[in-house]
Each structure stands twice: as structure tokens, then as C-alpha cells.
Amino acid sequence: MKIAVTYEDGQIFQHFGHTQQFKVYDIQDNKVVSTKIVDTMGQGHGALAMFLMIEGVNVLICGGIGMGDVKLMTACGFFLGITTGAVSLVFAYILAGMFCLPLLIFK
């Protein structure tokens, strides 16, 4: 599974459609096997769905996302999580199976 997080300075970036970078995690057997930071190259909103599909992403975590993008991303098969804070802390919870932090999951 690949998880993309809107990313800026170690934090979850708060506006999906304006993010300039994603941190992409490759998860296998409930462990992070690799990470990379990818630049969106100025793409925004609807174009980001194709961008993430090309990266092989299954799950998107972001700080905020409009309903139009929620509909687009779920129609494209992505699971969405919406939260705030440090990326590393969010992943500690995810890998521990503790989805009780303020994640709002759409699917």
C-alpha cells in the first residue's frame, strides 16, 4: 500500500489542492519500507488525482480538502484521511493500528 501525505516542513499541509509536495510512504507488512518526497510541479486540485495515481498511491492524508476533491478522489478509488499535526506522529498511530486520532475517513 502507498500512502501520500500533503507535506510541508514535517507537517501535514492544510490545503490539498495547493500542496506543493507529498510525502509518499510505501507500506508492506504494516512497516514503512520506503519514503520519498515528491514535488507536484505546480499541479493542483483535480490534476493531483492523476498525479497520485501515477505514483501508485492508495491512501491520501491531508489537512483539508473541498467536497469537489473528496468526490473526485473517492471516485478514483482513494481512501482519504483528514487530520493535522506532525507527519511522523500520524504514521506512528497508523502503523500501531490506532485510528482513533482525529481521522475522518471517506470511502
Short mmCIF file of N, CA, C and O in Angstrom, two decimals:
data_model
loop_
_atom_site.label_atom_id
_atom_site.label_comp_id
_atom_site.label_asym_id
_atom_site.label_seq_id
_atom_site.Cartn_x
_atom_site.Cartn_y
_atom_site.Cartn_z
N MET A 1 0.85 -1.16 0.00
CA MET A 1 0.00 0.00 0.00
C MET A 1 0.90 1.23 0.00
O MET A 1 1.94 1.24 0.63
N LYS A 2 0.47 2.26 -0.71
CA LYS A 2 1.19 3.53 -0.69
C LYS A 2 0.26 4.61 -0.13
O LYS A 2 -0.90 4.72 -0.53
N ILE A 3 0.82 5.38 0.79
CA ILE A 3 0.08 6.47 1.43
C ILE A 3 0.79 7.77 1.11
O ILE A 3 2.00 7.90 1.31
N ALA A 4 0.03 8.74 0.61
CA ALA A 4 0.57 10.08 0.34
C ALA A 4 0.01 11.05 1.37
O ALA A 4 -1.18 11.01 1.70
N VAL A 5 0.89 11.90 1.86
CA VAL A 5 0.51 12.91 2.85
C VAL A 5 0.87 14.28 2.28
O VAL A 5 2.01 14.48 1.84
N THR A 6 -0.10 15.21 2.29
CA THR A 6 0.26 16.59 1.91
C THR A 6 1.32 17.04 2.90
O THR A 6 1.20 16.83 4.10
N TYR A 7 2.38 17.67 2.40
CA TYR A 7 3.59 17.81 3.22
C TYR A 7 4.20 19.20 3.09
O TYR A 7 4.33 19.73 1.99
N GLU A 8 4.57 19.75 4.26
CA GLU A 8 5.34 20.98 4.30
C GLU A 8 6.07 21.06 5.64
O GLU A 8 5.44 21.07 6.70
N ASP A 9 7.39 21.07 5.60
CA ASP A 9 8.23 21.21 6.80
C ASP A 9 7.89 20.21 7.90
O ASP A 9 7.80 20.57 9.06
N GLY A 10 7.66 18.96 7.52
CA GLY A 10 7.39 17.92 8.50
C GLY A 10 5.97 17.87 9.01
O GLY A 10 5.63 17.01 9.83
N GLN A 11 5.13 18.77 8.55
CA GLN A 11 3.74 18.85 8.98
C GLN A 11 2.81 18.47 7.84
O GLN A 11 3.18 18.54 6.66
N ILE A 12 1.60 18.08 8.20
CA ILE A 12 0.57 17.83 7.20
C ILE A 12 0.10 19.18 6.68
O ILE A 12 -0.38 20.01 7.45
N PHE A 13 0.28 19.41 5.38
CA PHE A 13 -0.13 20.67 4.76
C PHE A 13 -1.64 20.75 4.77
O PHE A 13 -2.34 19.77 4.53
N GLN A 14 -2.17 21.93 5.02
CA GLN A 14 -3.59 22.08 5.31
C GLN A 14 -4.51 22.27 4.11
O GLN A 14 -5.72 22.32 4.28
N HIS A 15 -4.00 22.34 2.91
CA HIS A 15 -4.88 22.56 1.75
C HIS A 15 -4.47 21.62 0.62
O HIS A 15 -3.50 21.89 -0.09
N PHE A 16 -5.21 20.54 0.46
CA PHE A 16 -4.89 19.52 -0.54
C PHE A 16 -4.60 20.11 -1.91
O PHE A 16 -3.58 19.83 -2.52
N GLY A 17 -5.48 20.94 -2.42
CA GLY A 17 -5.37 21.46 -3.78
C GLY A 17 -4.21 22.40 -4.02
O GLY A 17 -3.85 22.68 -5.16
N HIS A 18 -3.59 22.89 -2.94
CA HIS A 18 -2.47 23.82 -3.08
C HIS A 18 -1.14 23.24 -2.61
O HIS A 18 -0.14 23.95 -2.57
N THR A 19 -1.14 21.97 -2.21
CA THR A 19 0.10 21.39 -1.72
C THR A 19 1.16 21.38 -2.82
O THR A 19 0.86 21.15 -3.99
N GLN A 20 2.38 21.66 -2.44
CA GLN A 20 3.49 21.64 -3.38
C GLN A 20 4.28 20.35 -3.30
O GLN A 20 5.06 20.04 -4.20
N GLN A 21 4.05 19.59 -2.22
CA GLN A 21 4.77 18.34 -2.05
C GLN A 21 3.88 17.31 -1.35
O GLN A 21 3.00 17.67 -0.56
N PHE A 22 4.16 16.06 -1.64
CA PHE A 22 3.59 14.94 -0.90
C PHE A 22 4.74 14.14 -0.34
O PHE A 22 5.79 13.99 -0.98
N LYS A 23 4.56 13.61 0.86
CA LYS A 23 5.48 12.59 1.36
C LYS A 23 4.77 11.26 1.12
O LYS A 23 3.63 11.07 1.56
N VAL A 24 5.41 10.38 0.37
CA VAL A 24 4.79 9.11 -0.01
C VAL A 24 5.48 7.99 0.76
O VAL A 24 6.71 7.87 0.75
N TYR A 25 4.66 7.19 1.42
CA TYR A 25 5.13 6.06 2.21
C TYR A 25 4.73 4.77 1.53
O TYR A 25 3.56 4.59 1.17
N ASP A 26 5.68 3.86 1.36
CA ASP A 26 5.38 2.52 0.87
C ASP A 26 5.30 1.62 2.09
O ASP A 26 6.28 1.49 2.84
N ILE A 27 4.13 1.02 2.31
CA ILE A 27 3.87 0.20 3.49
C ILE A 27 3.73 -1.26 3.06
O ILE A 27 2.94 -1.56 2.15
N GLN A 28 4.49 -2.13 3.69
CA GLN A 28 4.37 -3.57 3.45
C GLN A 28 4.45 -4.28 4.78
O GLN A 28 5.32 -3.97 5.60
N ASP A 29 3.54 -5.22 5.01
CA ASP A 29 3.50 -5.96 6.27
C ASP A 29 3.47 -5.02 7.47
O ASP A 29 4.16 -5.24 8.46
N ASN A 30 2.68 -3.94 7.35
CA ASN A 30 2.50 -2.96 8.42
C ASN A 30 3.79 -2.27 8.83
O ASN A 30 3.94 -1.82 9.95
N LYS A 31 4.74 -2.18 7.88
CA LYS A 31 6.00 -1.47 8.13
C LYS A 31 6.28 -0.53 6.97
O LYS A 31 5.97 -0.84 5.82
N VAL A 32 6.89 0.59 7.28
CA VAL A 32 7.31 1.52 6.24
C VAL A 32 8.59 0.97 5.63
O VAL A 32 9.60 0.82 6.32
N VAL A 33 8.54 0.65 4.33
CA VAL A 33 9.73 0.12 3.67
C VAL A 33 10.48 1.21 2.90
O VAL A 33 11.67 1.05 2.63
N SER A 34 9.79 2.29 2.56
CA SER A 34 10.48 3.41 1.92
C SER A 34 9.60 4.66 2.00
O SER A 34 8.39 4.57 2.17
N THR A 35 10.26 5.80 1.93
CA THR A 35 9.55 7.08 1.86
C THR A 35 10.25 7.93 0.81
O THR A 35 11.43 7.75 0.54
N LYS A 36 9.48 8.84 0.24
CA LYS A 36 10.07 9.83 -0.65
C LYS A 36 9.19 11.06 -0.65
O LYS A 36 7.99 10.99 -0.38
N ILE A 37 9.80 12.18 -0.92
CA ILE A 37 9.07 13.43 -1.06
C ILE A 37 9.00 13.74 -2.54
O ILE A 37 10.03 13.75 -3.22
N VAL A 38 7.78 13.93 -3.03
CA VAL A 38 7.59 14.22 -4.45
C VAL A 38 6.99 15.61 -4.61
O VAL A 38 6.12 16.01 -3.85
N ASP A 39 7.49 16.33 -5.57
CA ASP A 39 7.03 17.68 -5.87
C ASP A 39 5.87 17.59 -6.85
O ASP A 39 5.93 16.83 -7.82
N THR A 40 4.81 18.38 -6.62
CA THR A 40 3.64 18.34 -7.51
C THR A 40 3.86 19.10 -8.81
O THR A 40 3.01 19.06 -9.68
N MET A 41 4.97 19.78 -8.92
CA MET A 41 5.31 20.55 -10.12
C MET A 41 4.21 21.54 -10.51
O MET A 41 3.89 21.71 -11.68
N GLY A 42 3.61 22.12 -9.50
CA GLY A 42 2.61 23.16 -9.73
C GLY A 42 1.22 22.65 -10.04
O GLY A 42 0.30 23.45 -10.23
N GLN A 43 1.03 21.35 -10.08
CA GLN A 43 -0.31 20.81 -10.33
C GLN A 43 -1.18 21.04 -9.10
O GLN A 43 -0.70 21.01 -7.98
N GLY A 44 -2.45 21.20 -9.31
CA GLY A 44 -3.36 21.41 -8.19
C GLY A 44 -4.70 20.75 -8.42
O GLY A 44 -5.03 20.32 -9.52
N HIS A 45 -5.47 20.69 -7.37
CA HIS A 45 -6.83 20.17 -7.34
C HIS A 45 -7.00 18.92 -8.20
O HIS A 45 -6.34 17.92 -7.94
N GLY A 46 -7.83 18.92 -9.22
CA GLY A 46 -8.16 17.74 -9.99
C GLY A 46 -6.98 17.03 -10.60
O GLY A 46 -6.96 15.80 -10.70
N ALA A 47 -5.96 17.77 -11.01
CA ALA A 47 -4.77 17.15 -11.62
C ALA A 47 -4.01 16.29 -10.62
O ALA A 47 -3.28 15.38 -11.01
N LEU A 48 -4.19 16.56 -9.33
CA LEU A 48 -3.46 15.80 -8.32
C LEU A 48 -3.94 14.35 -8.25
O LEU A 48 -3.18 13.47 -7.86
N ALA A 49 -5.18 14.09 -8.61
CA ALA A 49 -5.68 12.70 -8.61
C ALA A 49 -4.85 11.86 -9.57
O ALA A 49 -4.38 10.77 -9.21
N MET A 50 -4.65 12.33 -10.78
CA MET A 50 -3.85 11.59 -11.76
C MET A 50 -2.40 11.49 -11.30
O MET A 50 -1.76 10.44 -11.43
N PHE A 51 -1.88 12.57 -10.75
CA PHE A 51 -0.51 12.60 -10.24
C PHE A 51 -0.31 11.48 -9.21
O PHE A 51 0.65 10.72 -9.26
N LEU A 52 -1.26 11.36 -8.27
CA LEU A 52 -1.14 10.34 -7.22
C LEU A 52 -1.38 8.94 -7.77
O LEU A 52 -0.77 7.97 -7.31
N MET A 53 -2.25 8.81 -8.76
CA MET A 53 -2.48 7.50 -9.38
C MET A 53 -1.19 7.01 -10.06
O MET A 53 -0.83 5.84 -9.94
N ILE A 54 -0.49 7.92 -10.74
CA ILE A 54 0.77 7.56 -11.39
C ILE A 54 1.80 7.12 -10.36
O ILE A 54 2.59 6.21 -10.61
N GLU A 55 1.77 7.74 -9.18
CA GLU A 55 2.69 7.36 -8.09
C GLU A 55 2.28 6.03 -7.45
O GLU A 55 3.02 5.49 -6.63
N GLY A 56 1.09 5.51 -7.77
CA GLY A 56 0.64 4.24 -7.20
C GLY A 56 0.05 4.37 -5.81
O GLY A 56 -0.01 3.39 -5.06
N VAL A 57 -0.42 5.56 -5.47
CA VAL A 57 -0.95 5.84 -4.13
C VAL A 57 -2.36 5.25 -3.97
O VAL A 57 -3.17 5.31 -4.89
N ASN A 58 -2.63 4.69 -2.77
CA ASN A 58 -3.95 4.14 -2.44
C ASN A 58 -4.69 5.00 -1.42
O ASN A 58 -5.92 4.98 -1.38
N VAL A 59 -3.93 5.68 -0.57
CA VAL A 59 -4.50 6.43 0.55
C VAL A 59 -3.93 7.84 0.54
O VAL A 59 -2.72 8.02 0.35
N LEU A 60 -4.80 8.83 0.74
CA LEU A 60 -4.38 10.22 0.85
C LEU A 60 -4.71 10.73 2.24
O LEU A 60 -5.84 10.56 2.71
N ILE A 61 -3.74 11.34 2.89
CA ILE A 61 -3.97 12.02 4.16
C ILE A 61 -3.64 13.48 3.94
O ILE A 61 -2.57 13.82 3.43
N CYS A 62 -4.58 14.34 4.32
CA CYS A 62 -4.37 15.78 4.14
C CYS A 62 -5.03 16.53 5.28
O CYS A 62 -5.79 15.97 6.05
N GLY A 63 -4.72 17.82 5.36
CA GLY A 63 -5.27 18.65 6.43
C GLY A 63 -6.64 19.19 6.11
O GLY A 63 -7.44 19.44 6.99
N GLY A 64 -6.92 19.39 4.86
CA GLY A 64 -8.21 19.92 4.44
C GLY A 64 -8.41 19.65 2.96
O GLY A 64 -7.43 19.63 2.20
N ILE A 65 -9.65 19.44 2.58
CA ILE A 65 -9.96 19.13 1.19
C ILE A 65 -11.41 19.51 0.93
O ILE A 65 -12.29 19.25 1.76
N GLY A 66 -11.65 20.16 -0.19
CA GLY A 66 -13.01 20.56 -0.54
C GLY A 66 -13.84 19.38 -1.00
O GLY A 66 -13.33 18.34 -1.41
N MET A 67 -15.16 19.54 -0.93
CA MET A 67 -16.06 18.44 -1.26
C MET A 67 -15.90 17.99 -2.72
O MET A 67 -16.03 16.80 -3.01
N GLY A 68 -15.61 18.91 -3.63
CA GLY A 68 -15.39 18.52 -5.02
C GLY A 68 -14.22 17.56 -5.15
O GLY A 68 -14.31 16.55 -5.87
N ASP A 69 -13.14 17.86 -4.44
CA ASP A 69 -11.97 16.97 -4.48
C ASP A 69 -12.23 15.67 -3.73
O ASP A 69 -11.73 14.62 -4.11
N VAL A 70 -13.03 15.72 -2.66
CA VAL A 70 -13.40 14.48 -1.96
C VAL A 70 -14.12 13.55 -2.93
O VAL A 70 -13.80 12.37 -3.04
N LYS A 71 -15.08 14.10 -3.66
CA LYS A 71 -15.84 13.28 -4.61
C LYS A 71 -14.93 12.72 -5.70
O LYS A 71 -15.03 11.55 -6.07
N LEU A 72 -14.04 13.55 -6.22
CA LEU A 72 -13.12 13.11 -7.27
C LEU A 72 -12.19 12.01 -6.75
O LEU A 72 -12.02 10.96 -7.39
N MET A 73 -11.59 12.23 -5.60
CA MET A 73 -10.61 11.28 -5.08
C MET A 73 -11.28 9.94 -4.73
O MET A 73 -10.71 8.89 -5.00
N THR A 74 -12.45 9.98 -4.13
CA THR A 74 -13.13 8.72 -3.81
C THR A 74 -13.61 8.02 -5.08
O THR A 74 -13.55 6.80 -5.17
N ALA A 75 -14.04 8.78 -6.08
CA ALA A 75 -14.43 8.18 -7.36
C ALA A 75 -13.24 7.51 -8.03
O ALA A 75 -13.41 6.51 -8.75
N CYS A 76 -12.05 8.01 -7.79
CA CYS A 76 -10.82 7.42 -8.36
C CYS A 76 -10.30 6.26 -7.52
O CYS A 76 -9.28 5.67 -7.84
N GLY A 77 -10.99 5.95 -6.41
CA GLY A 77 -10.63 4.79 -5.61
C GLY A 77 -9.73 5.04 -4.43
O GLY A 77 -9.27 4.10 -3.79
N PHE A 78 -9.45 6.29 -4.12
CA PHE A 78 -8.59 6.61 -2.98
C PHE A 78 -9.38 6.55 -1.68
O PHE A 78 -10.55 6.92 -1.62
N PHE A 79 -8.72 6.10 -0.62
CA PHE A 79 -9.22 6.28 0.73
C PHE A 79 -8.65 7.61 1.20
O PHE A 79 -7.49 7.93 0.93
N LEU A 80 -9.44 8.40 1.92
CA LEU A 80 -9.00 9.71 2.38
C LEU A 80 -9.02 9.79 3.89
O LEU A 80 -9.96 9.33 4.53
N GLY A 81 -7.98 10.42 4.45
CA GLY A 81 -7.94 10.73 5.87
C GLY A 81 -7.66 12.20 6.03
O GLY A 81 -6.84 12.76 5.31
N ILE A 82 -8.36 12.84 6.96
CA ILE A 82 -8.19 14.28 7.17
C ILE A 82 -7.80 14.49 8.63
O ILE A 82 -8.52 14.08 9.53
N THR A 83 -6.65 15.12 8.83
CA THR A 83 -6.15 15.35 10.18
C THR A 83 -5.11 16.48 10.13
O THR A 83 -4.87 17.06 9.07
N THR A 84 -4.52 16.79 11.26
CA THR A 84 -3.48 17.81 11.33
C THR A 84 -2.33 17.28 12.17
O THR A 84 -2.46 16.28 12.86
N GLY A 85 -1.20 17.98 12.12
CA GLY A 85 -0.09 17.66 13.00
C GLY A 85 1.14 17.18 12.28
O GLY A 85 1.26 17.28 11.06
N ALA A 86 2.05 16.63 13.07
CA ALA A 86 3.32 16.15 12.54
C ALA A 86 3.09 14.85 11.78
O ALA A 86 2.41 13.95 12.27
N VAL A 87 3.66 14.75 10.61
CA VAL A 87 3.51 13.56 9.78
C VAL A 87 4.00 12.32 10.52
O VAL A 87 3.35 11.28 10.52
N SER A 88 5.13 12.42 11.20
CA SER A 88 5.70 11.26 11.89
C SER A 88 4.77 10.74 12.99
O SER A 88 4.63 9.52 13.17
N LEU A 89 4.09 11.62 13.70
CA LEU A 89 3.18 11.20 14.75
C LEU A 89 1.96 10.50 14.17
O LEU A 89 1.52 9.46 14.68
N VAL A 90 1.42 11.04 13.10
CA VAL A 90 0.27 10.41 12.45
C VAL A 90 0.62 9.00 12.01
O VAL A 90 -0.14 8.06 12.22
N PHE A 91 1.82 8.82 11.45
CA PHE A 91 2.21 7.49 11.00
C PHE A 91 2.45 6.54 12.14
O PHE A 91 2.18 5.34 12.02
N ALA A 92 2.91 7.01 13.26
CA ALA A 92 3.06 6.14 14.43
C ALA A 92 1.70 5.57 14.82
O ALA A 92 1.58 4.37 15.11
N TYR A 93 0.67 6.39 14.79
CA TYR A 93 -0.69 5.92 15.11
C TYR A 93 -1.20 4.95 14.05
O TYR A 93 -1.79 3.93 14.37
N ILE A 94 -0.99 5.28 12.79
CA ILE A 94 -1.48 4.42 11.72
C ILE A 94 -0.84 3.04 11.80
O ILE A 94 -1.52 2.01 11.76
N LEU A 95 0.48 2.99 11.94
CA LEU A 95 1.18 1.71 11.97
C LEU A 95 0.84 0.91 13.22
O LEU A 95 0.89 -0.31 13.20
N ALA A 96 0.46 1.58 14.29
CA ALA A 96 0.05 0.88 15.50
C ALA A 96 -1.41 0.42 15.42
O ALA A 96 -1.90 -0.25 16.32
N GLY A 97 -2.09 0.79 14.33
CA GLY A 97 -3.50 0.40 14.18
C GLY A 97 -4.44 1.24 15.02
O GLY A 97 -5.58 0.87 15.27
N MET A 98 -3.97 2.41 15.46
CA MET A 98 -4.77 3.28 16.32
C MET A 98 -5.36 4.41 15.48
O MET A 98 -4.84 5.50 15.44
N PHE A 99 -6.48 4.13 14.85
CA PHE A 99 -7.12 5.13 14.01
C PHE A 99 -8.04 6.04 14.82
O PHE A 99 -8.89 6.70 14.27
N CYS A 100 -7.86 6.07 16.14
CA CYS A 100 -8.75 6.87 16.99
C CYS A 100 -8.34 8.34 17.03
O CYS A 100 -9.10 9.15 17.54
N LEU A 101 -7.18 8.70 16.47
CA LEU A 101 -6.86 10.12 16.40
C LEU A 101 -7.83 10.76 15.41
O LEU A 101 -8.55 10.06 14.72
N PRO A 102 -7.90 12.07 15.36
CA PRO A 102 -8.97 12.69 14.57
C PRO A 102 -8.82 12.51 13.06
O PRO A 102 -8.54 13.44 12.33
N LEU A 103 -8.99 11.28 12.62
CA LEU A 103 -9.00 11.00 11.19
C LEU A 103 -10.46 10.84 10.75
O LEU A 103 -11.21 10.10 11.37
N LEU A 104 -10.82 11.51 9.72
CA LEU A 104 -12.15 11.36 9.14
C LEU A 104 -11.94 10.61 7.84
O LEU A 104 -11.33 11.11 6.90
N ILE A 105 -12.40 9.39 7.78
CA ILE A 105 -12.13 8.52 6.63
C ILE A 105 -13.34 8.51 5.70
O ILE A 105 -14.46 8.28 6.13
N PHE A 106 -13.08 8.78 4.43
CA PHE A 106 -14.11 8.71 3.41
C PHE A 106 -13.83 7.50 2.54
O PHE A 106 -12.72 7.27 2.13
N LYS A 107 -14.83 6.73 2.23
CA LYS A 107 -14.72 5.68 1.21
C LYS A 107 -16.10 5.15 0.92
O LYS A 107 -16.90 4.96 1.77
#
